[in-house]
PDB file of C-alpha atoms and ligand atoms in Angstrom:
ATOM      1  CA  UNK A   1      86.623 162.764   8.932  1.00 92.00           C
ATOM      2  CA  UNK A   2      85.484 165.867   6.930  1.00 92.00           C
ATOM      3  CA  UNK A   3      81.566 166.819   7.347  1.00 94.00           C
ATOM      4  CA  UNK A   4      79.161 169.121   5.068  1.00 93.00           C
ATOM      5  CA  UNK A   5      75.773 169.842   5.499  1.00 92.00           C
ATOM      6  CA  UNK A   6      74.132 170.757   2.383  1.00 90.00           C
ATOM      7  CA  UNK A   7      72.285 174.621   2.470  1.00 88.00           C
ATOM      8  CA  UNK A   8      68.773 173.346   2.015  1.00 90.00           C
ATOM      9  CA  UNK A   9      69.074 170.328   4.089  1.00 92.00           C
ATOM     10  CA  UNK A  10      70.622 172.822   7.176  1.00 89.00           C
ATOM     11  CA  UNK A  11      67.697 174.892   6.482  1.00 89.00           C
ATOM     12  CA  UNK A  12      64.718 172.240   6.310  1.00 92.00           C
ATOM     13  CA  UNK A  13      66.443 171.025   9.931  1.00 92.00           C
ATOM     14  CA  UNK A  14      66.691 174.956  11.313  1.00 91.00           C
ATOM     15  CA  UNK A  15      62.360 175.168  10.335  1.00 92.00           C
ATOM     16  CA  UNK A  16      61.748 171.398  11.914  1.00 94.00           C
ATOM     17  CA  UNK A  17      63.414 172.669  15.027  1.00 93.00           C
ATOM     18  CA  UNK A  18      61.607 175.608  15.334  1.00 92.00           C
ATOM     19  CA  UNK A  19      59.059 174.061  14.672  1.00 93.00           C
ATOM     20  CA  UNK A  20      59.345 170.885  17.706  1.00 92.00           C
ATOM     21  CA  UNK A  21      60.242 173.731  20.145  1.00 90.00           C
ATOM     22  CA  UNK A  22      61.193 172.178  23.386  1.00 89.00           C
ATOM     23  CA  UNK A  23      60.301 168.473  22.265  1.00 89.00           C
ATOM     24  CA  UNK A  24      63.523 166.427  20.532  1.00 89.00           C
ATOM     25  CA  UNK A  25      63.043 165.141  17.649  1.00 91.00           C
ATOM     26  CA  UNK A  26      66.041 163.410  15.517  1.00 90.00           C
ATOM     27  CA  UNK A  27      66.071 160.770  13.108  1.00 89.00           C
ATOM     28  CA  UNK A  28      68.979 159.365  10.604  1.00 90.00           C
ATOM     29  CA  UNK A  29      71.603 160.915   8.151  1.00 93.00           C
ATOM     30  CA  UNK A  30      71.867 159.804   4.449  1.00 95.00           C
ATOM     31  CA  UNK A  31      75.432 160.987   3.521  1.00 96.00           C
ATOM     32  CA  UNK A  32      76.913 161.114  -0.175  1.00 96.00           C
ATOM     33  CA  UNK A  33      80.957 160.192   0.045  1.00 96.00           C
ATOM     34  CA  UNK A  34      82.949 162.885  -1.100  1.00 95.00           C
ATOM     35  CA  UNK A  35      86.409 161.392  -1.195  1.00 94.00           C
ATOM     36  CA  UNK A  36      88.119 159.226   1.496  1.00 92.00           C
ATOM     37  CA  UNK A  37      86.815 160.523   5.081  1.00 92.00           C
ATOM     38  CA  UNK A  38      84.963 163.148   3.518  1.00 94.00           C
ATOM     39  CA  UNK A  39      81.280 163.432   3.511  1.00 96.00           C
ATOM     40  CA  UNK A  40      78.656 165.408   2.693  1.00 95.00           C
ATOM     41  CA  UNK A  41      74.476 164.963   4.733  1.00 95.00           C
ATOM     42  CA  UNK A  42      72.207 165.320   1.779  1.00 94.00           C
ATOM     43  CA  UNK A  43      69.193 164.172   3.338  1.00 94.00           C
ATOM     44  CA  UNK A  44      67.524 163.053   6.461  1.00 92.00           C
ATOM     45  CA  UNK A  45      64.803 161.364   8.002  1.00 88.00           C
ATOM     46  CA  UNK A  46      62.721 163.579  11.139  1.00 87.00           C
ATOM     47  CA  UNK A  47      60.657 162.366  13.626  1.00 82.00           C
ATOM     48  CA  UNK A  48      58.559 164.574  15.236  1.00 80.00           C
ATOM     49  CA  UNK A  49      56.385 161.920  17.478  1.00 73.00           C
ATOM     50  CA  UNK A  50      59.067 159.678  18.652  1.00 67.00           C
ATOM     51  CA  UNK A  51      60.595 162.141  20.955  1.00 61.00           C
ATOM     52  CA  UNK A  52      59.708 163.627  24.214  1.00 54.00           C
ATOM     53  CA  UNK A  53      61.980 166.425  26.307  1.00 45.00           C
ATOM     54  CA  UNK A  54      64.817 164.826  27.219  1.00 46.00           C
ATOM     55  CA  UNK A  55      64.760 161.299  25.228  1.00 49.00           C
ATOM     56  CA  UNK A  56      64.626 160.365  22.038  1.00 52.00           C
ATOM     57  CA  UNK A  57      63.378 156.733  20.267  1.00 60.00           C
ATOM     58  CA  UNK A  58      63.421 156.723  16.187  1.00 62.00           C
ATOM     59  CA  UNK A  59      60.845 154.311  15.051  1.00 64.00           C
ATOM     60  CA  UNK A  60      63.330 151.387  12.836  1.00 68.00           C
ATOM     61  CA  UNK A  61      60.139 150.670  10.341  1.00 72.00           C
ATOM     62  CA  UNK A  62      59.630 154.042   9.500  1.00 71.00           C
ATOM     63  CA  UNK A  63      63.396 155.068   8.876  1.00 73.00           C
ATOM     64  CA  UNK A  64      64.386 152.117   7.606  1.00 79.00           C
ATOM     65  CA  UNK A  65      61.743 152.097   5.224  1.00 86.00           C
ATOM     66  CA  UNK A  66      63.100 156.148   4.436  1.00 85.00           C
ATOM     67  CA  UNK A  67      66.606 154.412   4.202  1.00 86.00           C
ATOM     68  CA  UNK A  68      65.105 152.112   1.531  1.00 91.00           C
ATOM     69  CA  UNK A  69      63.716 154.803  -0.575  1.00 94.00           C
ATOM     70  CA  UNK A  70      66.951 157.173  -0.654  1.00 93.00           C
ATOM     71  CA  UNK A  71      69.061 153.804  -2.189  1.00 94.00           C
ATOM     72  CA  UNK A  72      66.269 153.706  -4.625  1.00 95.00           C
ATOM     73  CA  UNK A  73      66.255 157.650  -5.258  1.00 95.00           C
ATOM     74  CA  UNK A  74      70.035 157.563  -5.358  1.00 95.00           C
ATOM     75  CA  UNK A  75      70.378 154.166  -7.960  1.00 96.00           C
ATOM     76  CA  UNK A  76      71.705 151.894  -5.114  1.00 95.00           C
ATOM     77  CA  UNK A  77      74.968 153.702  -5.446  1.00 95.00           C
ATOM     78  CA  UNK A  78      75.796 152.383  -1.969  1.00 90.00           C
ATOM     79  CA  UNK A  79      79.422 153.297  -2.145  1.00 91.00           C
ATOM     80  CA  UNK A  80      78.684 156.941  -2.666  1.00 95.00           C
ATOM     81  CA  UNK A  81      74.892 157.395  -1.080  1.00 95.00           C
ATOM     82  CA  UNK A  82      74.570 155.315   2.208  1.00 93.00           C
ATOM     83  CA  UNK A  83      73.539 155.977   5.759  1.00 92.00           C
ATOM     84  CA  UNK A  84      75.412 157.825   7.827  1.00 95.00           C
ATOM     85  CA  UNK A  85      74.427 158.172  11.550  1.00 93.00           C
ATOM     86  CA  UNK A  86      71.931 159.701  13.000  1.00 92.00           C
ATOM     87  CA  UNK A  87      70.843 163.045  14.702  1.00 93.00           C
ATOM     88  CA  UNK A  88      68.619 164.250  17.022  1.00 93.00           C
ATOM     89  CA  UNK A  89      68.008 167.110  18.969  1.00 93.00           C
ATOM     90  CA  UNK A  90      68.842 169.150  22.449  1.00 93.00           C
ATOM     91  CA  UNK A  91      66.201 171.858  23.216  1.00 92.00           C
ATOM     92  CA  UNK A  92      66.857 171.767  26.510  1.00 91.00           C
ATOM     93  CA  UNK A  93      70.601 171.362  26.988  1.00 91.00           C
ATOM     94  CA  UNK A  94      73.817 171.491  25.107  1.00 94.00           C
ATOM     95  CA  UNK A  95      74.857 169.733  21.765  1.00 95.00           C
ATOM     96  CA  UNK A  96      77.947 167.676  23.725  1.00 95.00           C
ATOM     97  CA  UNK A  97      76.076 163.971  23.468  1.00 95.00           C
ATOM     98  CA  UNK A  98      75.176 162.528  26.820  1.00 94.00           C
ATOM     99  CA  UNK A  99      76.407 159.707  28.428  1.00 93.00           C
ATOM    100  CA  UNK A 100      72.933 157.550  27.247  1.00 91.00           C
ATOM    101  CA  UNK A 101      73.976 159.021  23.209  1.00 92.00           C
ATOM    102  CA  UNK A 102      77.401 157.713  24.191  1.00 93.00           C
ATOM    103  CA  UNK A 103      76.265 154.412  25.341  1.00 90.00           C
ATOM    104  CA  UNK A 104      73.808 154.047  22.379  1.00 88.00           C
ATOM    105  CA  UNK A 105      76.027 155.036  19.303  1.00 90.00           C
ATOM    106  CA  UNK A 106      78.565 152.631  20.843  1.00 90.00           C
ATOM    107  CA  UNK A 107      76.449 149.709  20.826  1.00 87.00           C
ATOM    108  CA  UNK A 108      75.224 150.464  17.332  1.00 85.00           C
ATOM    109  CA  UNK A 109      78.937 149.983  15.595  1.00 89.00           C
ATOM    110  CA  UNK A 110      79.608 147.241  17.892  1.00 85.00           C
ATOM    111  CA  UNK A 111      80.336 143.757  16.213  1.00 73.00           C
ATOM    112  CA  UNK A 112      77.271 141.451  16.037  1.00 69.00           C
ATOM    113  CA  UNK A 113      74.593 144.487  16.612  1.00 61.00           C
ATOM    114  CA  UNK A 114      74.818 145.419  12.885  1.00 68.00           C
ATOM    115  CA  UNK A 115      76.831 145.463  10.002  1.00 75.00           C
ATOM    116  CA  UNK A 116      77.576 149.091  11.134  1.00 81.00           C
ATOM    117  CA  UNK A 117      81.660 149.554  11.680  1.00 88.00           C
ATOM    118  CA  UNK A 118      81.447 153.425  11.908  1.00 92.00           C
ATOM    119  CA  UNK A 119      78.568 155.996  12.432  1.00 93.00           C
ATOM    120  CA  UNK A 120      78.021 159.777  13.299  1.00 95.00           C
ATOM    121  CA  UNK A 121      75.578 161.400  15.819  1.00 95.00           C
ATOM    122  CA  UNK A 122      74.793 164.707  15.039  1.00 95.00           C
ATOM    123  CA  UNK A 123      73.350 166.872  17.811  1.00 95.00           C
ATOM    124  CA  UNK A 124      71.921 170.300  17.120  1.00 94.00           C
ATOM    125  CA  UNK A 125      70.149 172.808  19.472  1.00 93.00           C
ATOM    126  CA  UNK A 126      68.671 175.693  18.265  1.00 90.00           C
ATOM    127  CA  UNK A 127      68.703 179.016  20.283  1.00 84.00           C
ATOM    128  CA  UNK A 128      67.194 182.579  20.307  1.00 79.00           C
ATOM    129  CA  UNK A 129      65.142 181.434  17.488  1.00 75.00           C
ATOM    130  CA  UNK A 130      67.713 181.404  15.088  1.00 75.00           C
ATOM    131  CA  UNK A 131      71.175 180.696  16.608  1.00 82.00           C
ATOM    132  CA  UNK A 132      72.195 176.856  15.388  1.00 85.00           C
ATOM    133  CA  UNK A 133      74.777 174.978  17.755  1.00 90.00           C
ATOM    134  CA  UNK A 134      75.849 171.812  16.597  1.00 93.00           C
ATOM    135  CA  UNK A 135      77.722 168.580  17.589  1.00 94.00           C
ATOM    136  CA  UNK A 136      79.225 166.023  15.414  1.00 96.00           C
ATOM    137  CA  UNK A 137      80.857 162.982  16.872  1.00 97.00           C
ATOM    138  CA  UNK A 138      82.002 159.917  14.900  1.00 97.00           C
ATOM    139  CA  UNK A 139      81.697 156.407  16.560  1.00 95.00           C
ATOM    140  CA  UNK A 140      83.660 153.788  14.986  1.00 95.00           C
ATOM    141  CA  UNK A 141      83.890 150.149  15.909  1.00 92.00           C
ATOM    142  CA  UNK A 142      87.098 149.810  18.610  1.00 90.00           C
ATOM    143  CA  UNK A 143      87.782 153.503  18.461  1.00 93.00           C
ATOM    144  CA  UNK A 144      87.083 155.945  21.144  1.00 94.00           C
ATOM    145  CA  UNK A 145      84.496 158.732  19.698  1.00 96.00           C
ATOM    146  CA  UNK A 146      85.968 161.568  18.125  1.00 96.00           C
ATOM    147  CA  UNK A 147      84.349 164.783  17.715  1.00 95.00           C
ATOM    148  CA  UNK A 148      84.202 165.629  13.781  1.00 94.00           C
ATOM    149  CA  UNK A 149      84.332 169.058  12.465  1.00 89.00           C
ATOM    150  CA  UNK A 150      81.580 170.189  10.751  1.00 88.00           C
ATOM    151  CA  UNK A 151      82.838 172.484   7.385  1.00 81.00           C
ATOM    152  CA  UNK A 152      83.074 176.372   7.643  1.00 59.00           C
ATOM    153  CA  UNK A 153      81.618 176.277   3.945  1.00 53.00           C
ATOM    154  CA  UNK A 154      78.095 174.960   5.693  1.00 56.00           C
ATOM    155  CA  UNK A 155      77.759 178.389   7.444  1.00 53.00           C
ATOM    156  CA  UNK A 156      74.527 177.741   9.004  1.00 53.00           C
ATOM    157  CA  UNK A 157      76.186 174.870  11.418  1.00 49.00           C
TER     158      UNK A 157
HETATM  159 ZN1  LIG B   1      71.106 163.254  23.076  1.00 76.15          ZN
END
């Protein structure tokens, strides 16, 4: 799997984690499919009271109700604009998911949990004030997780 991150959505993430300083926040990717394999994060949801140092806990109304309105902005195109994982933050240590992440994201794609089969966790940690290190792992249903390389043409990541 191919990842992008558009420019303005890397930016609005770089100001919302300057902004949380050394609480996580994190929420859930909307992705538009590129070609096979290949996507690109367009938008996100962020939670900035769900979070607390070293946890983090989205809120399902409130992102799935987020979730709801990017179908609707993006015409129920579901094959091109769907959900694509979800992200959070690391203020406090590195961007390598923990063992909990692990644990989570697994259950998430696992049969009978969801209709999920695949999903990425982005993890992002911003340092020195400016300095973005990132994390992209893809979690597929019967498939050990993979890390995914996040595109050179993003720049910011
Ligand atoms: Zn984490």
């Amino acid at each position: 799997m191919r990842l992008e991150v558009t420019h303005a959505l890397a930016e609005r993430m770089r100001a919302d984690l300057k902004r949380a300083g050394r609480q996580e926040i994190g929420g859930i990717l909307f992705a538009e499919q590129l070609e096979p394999n290949r996507f690109k994060i367009v938008d996100c949801s962020t939670d900035f009271h769900s979070g607390s140092h070293s946890t983090f806990r989205r809120d399902p109304v409130v992102h799935n109700a987020l979730l709801r309105q990017f179908f609707e902005r993006t015409g129920n195109d579901f094959r091109r604009f769907n959900y694509l994982g979800e992200w959070h933050s690391h203020p406090s240590f590195s961007v390598r998911p923990s063992p909990e992440d692990v644990a989570e994201m697994t259950s998430l794609v696992q049969v009978g949990k969801s209709q999920i089969s695949f999903a990425v966790l982005l993890v992002l940690r911003i340092r020195f004030h400016f300095w973005l290190d990132a994390s992209a792992t893809l979690f597929a249903r019967d498939h050990v997780p993979a890390r995914v390389r996040i595109d050179a043409a993003t720049r910011l990541i």
